[in-house]
Short mmCIF file of C-alpha atoms in Angstrom, two decimals:
data_model
loop_
_atom_site.label_atom_id
_atom_site.label_comp_id
_atom_site.label_asym_id
_atom_site.label_seq_id
_atom_site.Cartn_x
_atom_site.Cartn_y
_atom_site.Cartn_z
CA MET A 95 -26.36 -21.92 19.98
CA ASP A 96 -23.29 -22.98 21.88
CA GLU A 97 -20.56 -20.77 20.41
CA ASN A 98 -17.89 -23.35 21.11
CA LYS A 99 -19.62 -26.24 19.47
CA LYS A 100 -17.47 -27.66 16.71
CA ILE A 101 -19.25 -27.84 13.38
CA SER A 102 -17.94 -30.35 10.83
CA SER A 103 -16.16 -29.04 7.77
CA ALA A 104 -18.66 -30.82 5.51
CA VAL A 105 -21.47 -28.78 7.07
CA ILE A 106 -19.42 -25.62 6.69
CA ARG A 107 -18.92 -26.33 3.00
CA ARG A 108 -22.69 -26.60 2.59
CA LEU A 109 -23.54 -23.45 4.58
CA PRO A 110 -23.09 -20.90 1.76
CA ARG A 111 -25.61 -22.87 -0.30
CA TYR A 112 -28.17 -22.84 2.52
CA TYR A 113 -27.49 -19.15 2.89
CA ARG A 114 -28.18 -18.58 -0.80
CA TYR A 115 -31.46 -20.52 -0.76
CA LEU A 116 -32.64 -18.81 2.42
CA GLY A 117 -31.76 -15.43 0.88
CA GLU A 118 -33.87 -16.25 -2.17
CA LEU A 119 -36.77 -17.26 0.09
CA LEU A 120 -36.47 -13.98 2.01
CA GLU A 121 -36.53 -12.02 -1.24
CA ASN A 122 -39.77 -13.81 -2.06
CA ASN A 123 -41.18 -12.92 1.37
CA VAL A 124 -41.25 -16.52 2.59
CA THR A 125 -41.07 -16.36 6.38
CA ARG A 126 -40.97 -20.03 7.24
CA ILE A 127 -40.23 -23.29 5.47
CA SER A 128 -40.32 -26.96 6.39
CA SER A 129 -37.26 -29.13 5.92
CA LYS A 130 -39.30 -31.09 3.37
CA GLU A 131 -39.99 -28.03 1.22
CA LEU A 132 -36.41 -26.84 1.54
CA SER A 133 -35.15 -30.30 0.63
CA GLU A 134 -37.24 -30.32 -2.55
CA ARG A 135 -35.84 -26.96 -3.60
CA MET A 136 -32.26 -27.82 -2.75
CA LYS A 137 -32.41 -31.43 -3.96
CA VAL A 138 -30.90 -32.86 -0.81
CA THR A 139 -32.71 -35.13 1.65
CA ALA A 140 -34.85 -33.57 4.38
CA SER A 141 -32.92 -35.60 6.91
CA GLN A 142 -29.62 -34.10 5.70
CA ILE A 143 -31.09 -30.62 6.09
CA ARG A 144 -32.40 -31.37 9.59
CA GLN A 145 -29.03 -32.79 10.62
CA ASP A 146 -27.08 -29.86 9.17
CA LEU A 147 -29.32 -27.14 10.59
CA ASN A 148 -29.62 -28.80 13.99
CA ASN A 149 -26.05 -27.64 14.50
CA PHE A 150 -27.45 -24.15 14.86
CA GLY A 151 -30.29 -25.24 17.16
CA GLY A 152 -33.59 -23.65 17.96
CA PHE A 153 -34.69 -22.67 14.48
CA GLY A 154 -36.53 -25.78 13.42
CA GLN A 155 -39.73 -26.58 15.28
CA GLN A 156 -41.95 -29.59 14.81
CA GLY A 157 -44.99 -28.59 12.80
CA TYR A 158 -43.65 -25.10 12.14
CA GLY A 159 -40.46 -25.58 10.17
CA TYR A 160 -37.68 -23.05 10.03
CA ASN A 161 -37.94 -19.35 10.59
CA VAL A 162 -36.27 -18.23 7.36
CA GLU A 163 -34.97 -14.89 8.55
CA SER A 164 -33.59 -16.16 11.86
CA LEU A 165 -31.82 -19.03 10.18
CA TYR A 166 -30.49 -16.75 7.44
CA ASN A 167 -29.07 -14.35 10.02
CA GLU A 168 -27.64 -17.15 12.12
CA ILE A 169 -25.81 -18.64 9.15
CA ALA A 170 -24.45 -15.18 8.28
CA LYS A 171 -23.08 -14.94 11.81
CA ILE A 172 -21.48 -18.37 11.62
CA LEU A 173 -19.89 -17.51 8.27
CA GLY A 174 -18.65 -14.23 9.71
CA ILE A 175 -20.47 -12.20 7.05
CA ASP A 176 -22.69 -10.39 9.53
CA LYS A 177 -19.80 -7.91 9.75
CA GLN A 178 -18.04 -6.10 6.93
CA HIS A 179 -14.76 -7.29 5.50
CA ARG A 180 -12.44 -4.73 3.97
CA MET A 181 -10.69 -6.08 0.89
CA VAL A 182 -8.07 -4.91 -1.58
CA ILE A 183 -7.48 -6.32 -5.05
CA VAL A 184 -3.86 -6.87 -5.96
CA GLY A 185 -3.56 -6.81 -9.73
CA ALA A 186 -5.82 -4.65 -11.91
CA GLY A 187 -5.76 -7.04 -14.87
CA ASN A 188 -8.75 -8.72 -16.47
CA PHE A 189 -9.86 -10.85 -13.54
CA GLY A 190 -9.02 -8.18 -10.95
CA SER A 191 -11.10 -5.65 -12.85
CA ALA A 192 -13.97 -8.13 -13.22
CA VAL A 193 -14.02 -8.68 -9.45
CA ALA A 194 -13.95 -4.91 -8.85
CA LYS A 195 -16.94 -4.46 -11.15
CA TYR A 196 -18.98 -7.28 -9.63
CA ASP A 197 -21.24 -5.71 -7.02
CA ASP A 198 -22.46 -8.94 -5.41
CA PHE A 199 -19.41 -9.12 -3.17
CA ALA A 200 -20.16 -5.74 -1.59
CA LYS A 201 -23.76 -6.88 -1.02
CA ARG A 202 -22.40 -9.74 1.06
CA GLY A 203 -20.23 -7.37 3.07
CA PHE A 204 -16.93 -7.67 1.20
CA VAL A 205 -16.08 -4.05 0.55
CA ILE A 206 -13.33 -3.40 -1.97
CA THR A 207 -11.47 -0.27 -0.85
CA SER A 208 -8.55 -0.13 -3.29
CA MET A 209 -6.74 -1.91 -6.11
CA PHE A 210 -3.00 -2.14 -6.68
CA ASP A 211 -0.97 -2.57 -9.84
CA LYS A 212 2.56 -2.02 -11.07
CA ASP A 213 1.54 -0.68 -14.47
CA PRO A 214 2.03 3.14 -14.50
CA GLU A 215 -0.72 3.40 -17.14
CA LYS A 216 -3.26 2.00 -14.70
CA ILE A 217 -2.16 3.74 -11.52
CA GLY A 218 -4.44 6.62 -10.53
CA LYS A 219 -7.37 5.35 -12.60
CA THR A 220 -10.51 4.02 -10.98
CA ILE A 221 -12.58 0.93 -11.75
CA SER A 222 -16.18 1.06 -10.50
CA GLY A 223 -15.11 3.82 -8.15
CA VAL A 224 -12.15 1.86 -6.78
CA LYS A 225 -8.81 3.63 -7.15
CA ILE A 226 -5.73 1.83 -8.49
CA ARG A 227 -2.64 2.57 -6.41
CA PRO A 228 1.01 1.64 -7.03
CA MET A 229 2.26 -1.65 -5.62
CA GLU A 230 4.79 0.25 -3.51
CA GLU A 231 1.91 1.55 -1.40
CA LEU A 232 0.35 -1.88 -0.81
CA LYS A 233 2.02 -2.68 2.49
CA ASP A 234 1.35 0.66 4.20
CA TYR A 235 -2.17 0.84 2.81
CA ILE A 236 -3.09 -2.52 4.34
CA LYS A 237 -1.61 -1.54 7.69
CA MET A 238 -3.30 1.84 7.83
CA ASN A 239 -6.74 0.98 6.45
CA ASP A 240 -7.81 -2.01 8.49
CA ILE A 241 -7.79 -4.35 5.49
CA ASP A 242 -8.39 -7.99 6.34
CA ILE A 243 -8.59 -9.64 2.90
CA ALA A 244 -6.40 -9.29 -0.19
CA ALA A 245 -7.54 -10.78 -3.50
CA LEU A 246 -4.34 -11.89 -5.22
CA MET A 247 -4.98 -11.58 -8.94
CA ILE A 248 -1.55 -11.31 -10.50
CA PRO A 249 0.47 -13.68 -12.70
CA THR A 250 1.82 -16.77 -10.93
CA GLU A 251 5.46 -15.65 -11.16
CA TYR A 252 4.84 -12.64 -8.91
CA ALA A 253 2.38 -14.26 -6.54
CA ILE A 254 4.77 -15.72 -3.98
CA ASP A 255 6.75 -12.51 -3.42
CA THR A 256 3.59 -10.45 -3.27
CA ALA A 257 2.02 -12.85 -0.76
CA GLN A 258 5.06 -12.21 1.44
CA ILE A 259 4.38 -8.45 1.30
CA LEU A 260 0.78 -9.12 2.30
CA VAL A 261 1.89 -11.28 5.23
CA ASP A 262 4.41 -8.64 6.34
CA ALA A 263 1.63 -6.06 6.24
CA GLY A 264 -0.42 -8.21 8.61
CA ILE A 265 -3.11 -9.38 6.19
CA LYS A 266 -5.52 -11.91 7.69
CA GLY A 267 -6.80 -13.65 4.57
CA ILE A 268 -5.69 -14.11 0.97
CA TRP A 269 -8.14 -14.93 -1.81
CA ASN A 270 -5.65 -16.50 -4.18
CA PHE A 271 -6.40 -16.65 -7.90
CA ALA A 272 -2.74 -17.24 -8.83
CA HIS A 273 -2.13 -20.78 -9.98
CA THR A 274 0.38 -21.63 -7.28
CA ASP A 275 0.41 -22.69 -3.63
CA LEU A 276 1.24 -19.89 -1.22
CA SER A 277 3.42 -20.52 1.78
CA VAL A 278 2.10 -18.36 4.62
CA PRO A 279 1.97 -18.58 8.43
CA GLU A 280 -0.75 -20.87 9.74
CA ASP A 281 -2.97 -18.06 11.00
CA VAL A 282 -3.11 -16.39 7.59
CA ILE A 283 -6.03 -18.00 5.76
CA VAL A 284 -5.66 -18.78 2.06
CA GLU A 285 -8.71 -19.57 -0.06
CA ASN A 286 -7.68 -20.72 -3.52
CA VAL A 287 -9.64 -20.17 -6.71
CA HIS A 288 -7.79 -22.31 -9.22
CA LEU A 289 -9.83 -21.96 -12.39
CA SER A 290 -7.61 -24.27 -14.42
CA GLU A 291 -8.10 -27.03 -11.85
CA SER A 292 -11.82 -26.49 -11.96
CA LEU A 293 -11.73 -27.00 -15.75
CA MET A 294 -9.66 -30.16 -15.30
CA ARG A 295 -12.24 -31.59 -12.90
CA LEU A 296 -14.92 -30.79 -15.47
CA SER A 297 -12.85 -32.59 -18.09
CA TYR A 298 -12.41 -35.63 -15.82
CA ASN A 299 -16.13 -35.84 -15.13
CA LEU A 300 -16.94 -35.40 -18.82
CA LYS A 301 -14.67 -38.29 -19.67
CA ASN A 302 -16.02 -40.58 -16.99
CA TYR A 303 -19.64 -39.61 -16.50
CA GLY A 304 -20.56 -37.50 -19.53
CA ASN A 305 -22.82 -38.28 -22.45
CA MET B 247 -3.19 -49.15 -15.82
CA ASP B 248 -6.49 -50.94 -15.72
CA GLU B 249 -8.83 -48.53 -17.49
CA ASN B 250 -11.79 -49.73 -15.47
CA LYS B 251 -10.21 -49.35 -12.07
CA LYS B 252 -12.27 -46.98 -9.96
CA ILE B 253 -10.25 -44.10 -8.54
CA SER B 254 -11.62 -42.40 -5.44
CA SER B 255 -13.00 -38.90 -5.78
CA ALA B 256 -10.52 -37.62 -3.18
CA VAL B 257 -7.64 -38.74 -5.39
CA ILE B 258 -9.30 -37.13 -8.40
CA ARG B 259 -9.59 -33.83 -6.54
CA ARG B 260 -5.86 -33.95 -5.87
CA LEU B 261 -4.84 -34.89 -9.41
CA PRO B 262 -4.79 -31.36 -10.90
CA ARG B 263 -2.35 -30.34 -8.18
CA TYR B 264 -0.04 -33.26 -8.96
CA TYR B 265 -0.35 -32.34 -12.60
CA ARG B 266 0.67 -28.75 -11.85
CA TYR B 267 3.72 -29.76 -9.82
CA LEU B 268 4.84 -32.33 -12.40
CA GLY B 269 4.42 -29.69 -15.12
CA GLU B 270 6.68 -27.32 -13.19
CA LEU B 271 9.27 -30.07 -12.78
CA LEU B 272 9.17 -30.80 -16.51
CA GLU B 273 9.69 -27.11 -17.27
CA ASN B 274 12.77 -27.27 -15.09
CA ASN B 275 14.00 -30.35 -16.96
CA VAL B 276 13.60 -32.66 -13.97
CA THR B 277 13.15 -36.15 -15.40
CA ARG B 278 12.60 -38.13 -12.23
CA ILE B 279 11.66 -37.47 -8.65
CA SER B 280 11.29 -39.55 -5.48
CA SER B 281 8.06 -39.49 -3.52
CA LYS B 282 10.09 -37.94 -0.67
CA GLU B 283 11.25 -34.98 -2.79
CA LEU B 284 7.80 -34.53 -4.27
CA SER B 285 6.26 -34.66 -0.81
CA GLU B 286 8.58 -31.90 0.43
CA ARG B 287 7.61 -29.68 -2.49
CA MET B 288 3.91 -30.37 -2.22
CA LYS B 289 3.77 -30.41 1.57
CA VAL B 290 1.87 -33.69 1.77
CA THR B 291 3.25 -36.92 3.20
CA ALA B 292 5.33 -39.20 0.99
CA SER B 293 2.99 -42.03 1.90
CA GLN B 294 -0.03 -40.05 0.65
CA ILE B 295 1.77 -39.45 -2.63
CA ARG B 296 2.70 -43.12 -3.00
CA GLN B 297 -0.86 -44.18 -2.26
CA ASP B 298 -2.36 -41.67 -4.66
CA LEU B 299 0.03 -42.34 -7.51
CA ASN B 300 -0.10 -46.11 -7.08
CA ASN B 301 -3.56 -45.82 -8.59
CA PHE B 302 -1.85 -45.18 -11.91
CA GLY B 303 0.67 -48.02 -11.46
CA GLY B 304 4.06 -48.60 -12.97
CA PHE B 305 5.50 -45.11 -12.63
CA GLY B 306 7.11 -45.33 -9.23
CA GLN B 307 10.05 -47.69 -8.89
CA GLN B 308 11.97 -48.51 -5.75
CA GLY B 309 15.25 -46.60 -5.77
CA TYR B 310 14.33 -44.69 -8.91
CA GLY B 311 11.29 -42.64 -8.02
CA TYR B 312 8.80 -41.40 -10.56
CA ASN B 313 9.41 -40.74 -14.21
CA VAL B 314 8.11 -37.17 -14.31
CA GLU B 315 7.10 -37.07 -17.95
CA SER B 316 5.33 -40.44 -17.95
CA LEU B 317 3.41 -39.60 -14.82
CA TYR B 318 2.52 -36.14 -16.15
CA ASN B 319 1.18 -37.66 -19.37
CA GLU B 320 -0.68 -40.38 -17.54
CA ILE B 321 -2.43 -37.87 -15.29
CA ALA B 322 -3.34 -35.78 -18.35
CA LYS B 323 -4.93 -38.88 -19.86
CA ILE B 324 -6.88 -39.64 -16.70
CA LEU B 325 -8.10 -36.04 -16.50
CA GLY B 326 -9.09 -36.18 -20.17
CA ILE B 327 -6.87 -33.22 -21.04
CA ASP B 328 -4.67 -35.21 -23.41
CA LYS B 329 -7.28 -34.30 -26.02
CA GLN B 330 -8.62 -30.87 -26.91
CA HIS B 331 -11.89 -29.56 -25.56
CA ARG B 332 -13.80 -27.06 -27.64
CA MET B 333 -15.44 -24.41 -25.48
CA VAL B 334 -17.72 -21.42 -25.95
CA ILE B 335 -18.18 -18.55 -23.51
CA VAL B 336 -21.78 -17.51 -22.97
CA GLY B 337 -21.77 -13.89 -21.79
CA ALA B 338 -19.14 -11.39 -22.93
CA GLY B 339 -19.23 -9.38 -19.70
CA ASN B 340 -16.33 -8.73 -17.36
CA PHE B 341 -15.68 -12.30 -16.26
CA GLY B 342 -16.42 -13.78 -19.69
CA SER B 343 -13.94 -11.39 -21.28
CA ALA B 344 -11.33 -12.16 -18.61
CA VAL B 345 -11.63 -15.88 -19.33
CA ALA B 346 -11.34 -15.23 -23.09
CA LYS B 347 -8.16 -13.24 -22.52
CA TYR B 348 -6.54 -15.80 -20.22
CA ASP B 349 -4.32 -17.98 -22.41
CA ASP B 350 -3.59 -20.67 -19.81
CA PHE B 351 -6.81 -22.50 -20.61
CA ALA B 352 -5.81 -22.95 -24.26
CA LYS B 353 -2.41 -24.26 -23.13
CA ARG B 354 -4.22 -27.01 -21.23
CA GLY B 355 -6.29 -27.90 -24.27
CA PHE B 356 -9.44 -25.87 -23.61
CA VAL B 357 -9.85 -24.00 -26.87
CA ILE B 358 -12.34 -21.14 -26.84
CA THR B 359 -13.91 -20.97 -30.28
CA SER B 360 -16.61 -18.32 -29.82
CA MET B 361 -18.37 -16.05 -27.36
CA PHE B 362 -22.06 -15.20 -27.23
CA ASP B 363 -23.87 -12.14 -25.94
CA LYS B 364 -27.22 -10.44 -26.32
CA ASP B 365 -25.83 -6.91 -26.38
CA PRO B 366 -25.90 -5.59 -29.99
CA GLU B 367 -22.95 -3.32 -29.15
CA LYS B 368 -20.75 -6.34 -28.45
CA ILE B 369 -21.90 -8.65 -31.23
CA GLY B 370 -19.41 -8.88 -34.08
CA LYS B 371 -16.48 -7.68 -31.99
CA THR B 372 -13.63 -9.97 -31.04
CA ILE B 373 -11.84 -10.46 -27.71
CA SER B 374 -8.38 -11.98 -27.98
CA GLY B 375 -9.32 -13.18 -31.44
CA VAL B 376 -12.56 -14.78 -30.27
CA LYS B 377 -15.65 -13.51 -32.07
CA ILE B 378 -18.79 -12.49 -30.16
CA ARG B 379 -21.93 -13.90 -31.79
CA PRO B 380 -25.60 -13.21 -30.96
CA MET B 381 -27.30 -15.48 -28.43
CA GLU B 382 -29.76 -16.55 -31.14
CA GLU B 383 -26.93 -18.44 -32.83
CA LEU B 384 -25.79 -20.28 -29.70
CA LYS B 385 -27.79 -23.45 -30.18
CA ASP B 386 -26.89 -24.04 -33.82
CA TYR B 387 -23.28 -23.06 -33.25
CA ILE B 388 -22.84 -25.70 -30.54
CA LYS B 389 -24.46 -28.36 -32.70
CA MET B 390 -22.43 -27.57 -35.79
CA ASN B 391 -19.02 -26.91 -34.26
CA ASP B 392 -18.43 -29.92 -32.07
CA ILE B 393 -18.48 -27.86 -28.85
CA ASP B 394 -18.33 -29.91 -25.68
CA ILE B 395 -18.06 -27.22 -22.96
CA ALA B 396 -19.96 -23.97 -22.41
CA ALA B 397 -18.74 -21.47 -19.83
CA LEU B 398 -21.90 -19.86 -18.46
CA MET B 399 -20.94 -16.33 -17.45
CA ILE B 400 -24.22 -14.42 -17.45
CA PRO B 401 -26.30 -12.93 -14.65
CA THR B 402 -28.11 -15.44 -12.45
CA GLU B 403 -31.57 -14.47 -13.68
CA TYR B 404 -30.80 -15.67 -17.24
CA ALA B 405 -28.71 -18.69 -16.30
CA ILE B 406 -31.42 -21.30 -15.98
CA ASP B 407 -33.08 -20.57 -19.33
CA THR B 408 -29.74 -20.39 -21.07
CA ALA B 409 -28.64 -23.69 -19.54
CA GLN B 410 -31.74 -25.23 -21.12
CA ILE B 411 -30.65 -23.95 -24.53
CA LEU B 412 -27.23 -25.49 -23.96
CA VAL B 413 -28.78 -28.82 -22.99
CA ASP B 414 -31.08 -28.74 -26.03
CA ALA B 415 -28.05 -28.10 -28.21
CA GLY B 416 -26.44 -31.26 -26.82
CA ILE B 417 -23.71 -29.65 -24.72
CA LYS B 418 -21.70 -32.15 -22.66
CA GLY B 419 -20.38 -29.91 -19.89
CA ILE B 420 -21.26 -26.54 -18.34
CA TRP B 421 -18.70 -24.46 -16.45
CA ASN B 422 -21.17 -22.49 -14.39
CA PHE B 423 -20.16 -19.11 -12.94
CA ALA B 424 -23.78 -18.05 -12.33
CA HIS B 425 -24.69 -18.06 -8.67
CA THR B 426 -27.46 -20.60 -8.98
CA ASP B 427 -27.87 -24.36 -9.22
CA LEU B 428 -28.59 -25.64 -12.71
CA SER B 429 -31.04 -28.43 -13.27
CA VAL B 430 -29.72 -30.54 -16.15
CA PRO B 431 -29.90 -34.19 -17.21
CA GLU B 432 -27.53 -36.46 -15.30
CA ASP B 433 -25.13 -36.97 -18.17
CA VAL B 434 -24.56 -33.23 -18.59
CA ILE B 435 -21.71 -32.35 -16.26
CA VAL B 436 -21.87 -29.09 -14.31
CA GLU B 437 -18.77 -27.69 -12.64
CA ASN B 438 -19.65 -24.69 -10.49
CA VAL B 439 -17.40 -21.72 -9.78
CA HIS B 440 -19.28 -19.86 -7.09
CA LEU B 441 -16.97 -17.00 -6.20
CA SER B 442 -19.27 -15.59 -3.51
CA GLU B 443 -19.29 -18.95 -1.75
CA SER B 444 -15.52 -19.07 -1.92
CA LEU B 445 -15.38 -15.67 -0.19
CA MET B 446 -17.81 -16.90 2.46
CA ARG B 447 -15.58 -19.90 3.20
CA LEU B 448 -12.66 -17.51 3.52
CA SER B 449 -14.69 -15.40 5.92
CA TYR B 450 -15.62 -18.47 7.99
CA ASN B 451 -12.02 -19.59 8.24
CA LEU B 452 -10.87 -16.06 9.12
CA LYS B 453 -13.37 -15.97 11.93
CA ASN B 454 -12.48 -19.37 13.30
CA TYR B 455 -8.82 -19.91 12.50
CA GLY B 456 -7.46 -16.47 11.61
CA ASN B 457 -5.07 -14.23 13.48
#
C-alpha cells in the first residue's frame, strides 16, 4: 500500500476489531475469507468491509476473498503492533496490578518491564514477574530503558504531576486511567480509559434504549 | 427541557466530560460559570459548549453564564445517573476485584451488590464488603434483586455463554470487559471496555502522530 495514504479515523477505530476477527480466523486455520463471510461474522455490511479494507489494497481479490494472514499482518503493521512496545505501569494498586497480571497485552507486543509505586510496602515486590520500583526512579528508568508507553494508574489527584514527570522523561505515549484530562505536548499521545464515563454511557443507553 | 427532544450521539459522548468538570466546579463551590471560562478549562471552543448545552435549555443566560448545580443535575438526569443502578460483577479475578474495590462507581450511583465466580476458593469471601457467590446462583440473584447491570469480567471463552445467562435472567445492561462481541437482544445494552483495542489505538497514534 501507499504508506502516505491518509486513512480516515473511523476506519482506524474499526481496525482493532478486524484484527481480532482475523486473529480468530487464523487460530482456526482459516486461510482466506470472502467479505460476505466476514461480514456475517462481524455483523457489518460486506460493502463496509470492502470499503474499509480497500484502504490497505491488494488483499481482496474477486472470487478469492481476503488472504487472512496477509491482511492480519498488514493491519498489525498499520496499528504499529508489528513491533514491540515497552511499557511501564505507574501505580501498583488494584487496576495497575490487574494490568500487570493480564498476559494478553504482552501477546500483542506490549511488554511491561517495570511498575512504580510510592508505597514502601510494595516497593521491591514483583507482580507476575514485574518488579515494583520507587517513584523516584521513574524518570531515569524511562530514559534509560527505551520505554515508550506509561500506563498511568494512580489516583486522580496525583495524575497531573506524574504526567509531567513522564513528559520530562521523554515518554511517547500515556495510557491514562486517571479520571482527569492530562495536559501534555502535542506529540505525546494520550489514550484515555475513563471507566466511570463508560458506565455513564451505559446508563444513558439503558435509559433511552433499554428494556 | 423537552423530554422527547433527540440529542445527537456526539453530544451524548461529551456529556460525561461536562459532568466531570461541573462536578469539580461544585466541589470548589463555584456556583456559576460563563461558557468562555468553561471553554478555557475544558479546552473546547465556547461556541461548542453553548451549542452542546443549549440542548438542555434554560441554564445559560446572557451575562450570567451557567448555573453550575442546575446544569450538573440536569446532565445527571439525562445520563440516568440521578437514580441508583444496581450492579453485579461476574468474575472475581484481577479486574473484577479492582472494580469492586474502586469506590468512585458507587459515588456515581452504581452500587455493586454481589460478585460471582466459579472458583470454590473464592466463593463465600468478600471483597470490599461485596460477597462472592457461586455462578450457579447468578440467574436467580439477578431476577430477585432488581439488578440492572452486570459487569462481565471473565475470560473470553466463557463470556458468550455467561452473557446468555444474563439475558435469560432479564439483565438490562452488560458492561463487557471480555474481548469478544456479545450477541444479545436489541434492548439489552452492551457497553464494551476493550483494553487491548485501546492500547492498539495508542500504538497507531504513536506511530503516526508521536514524537
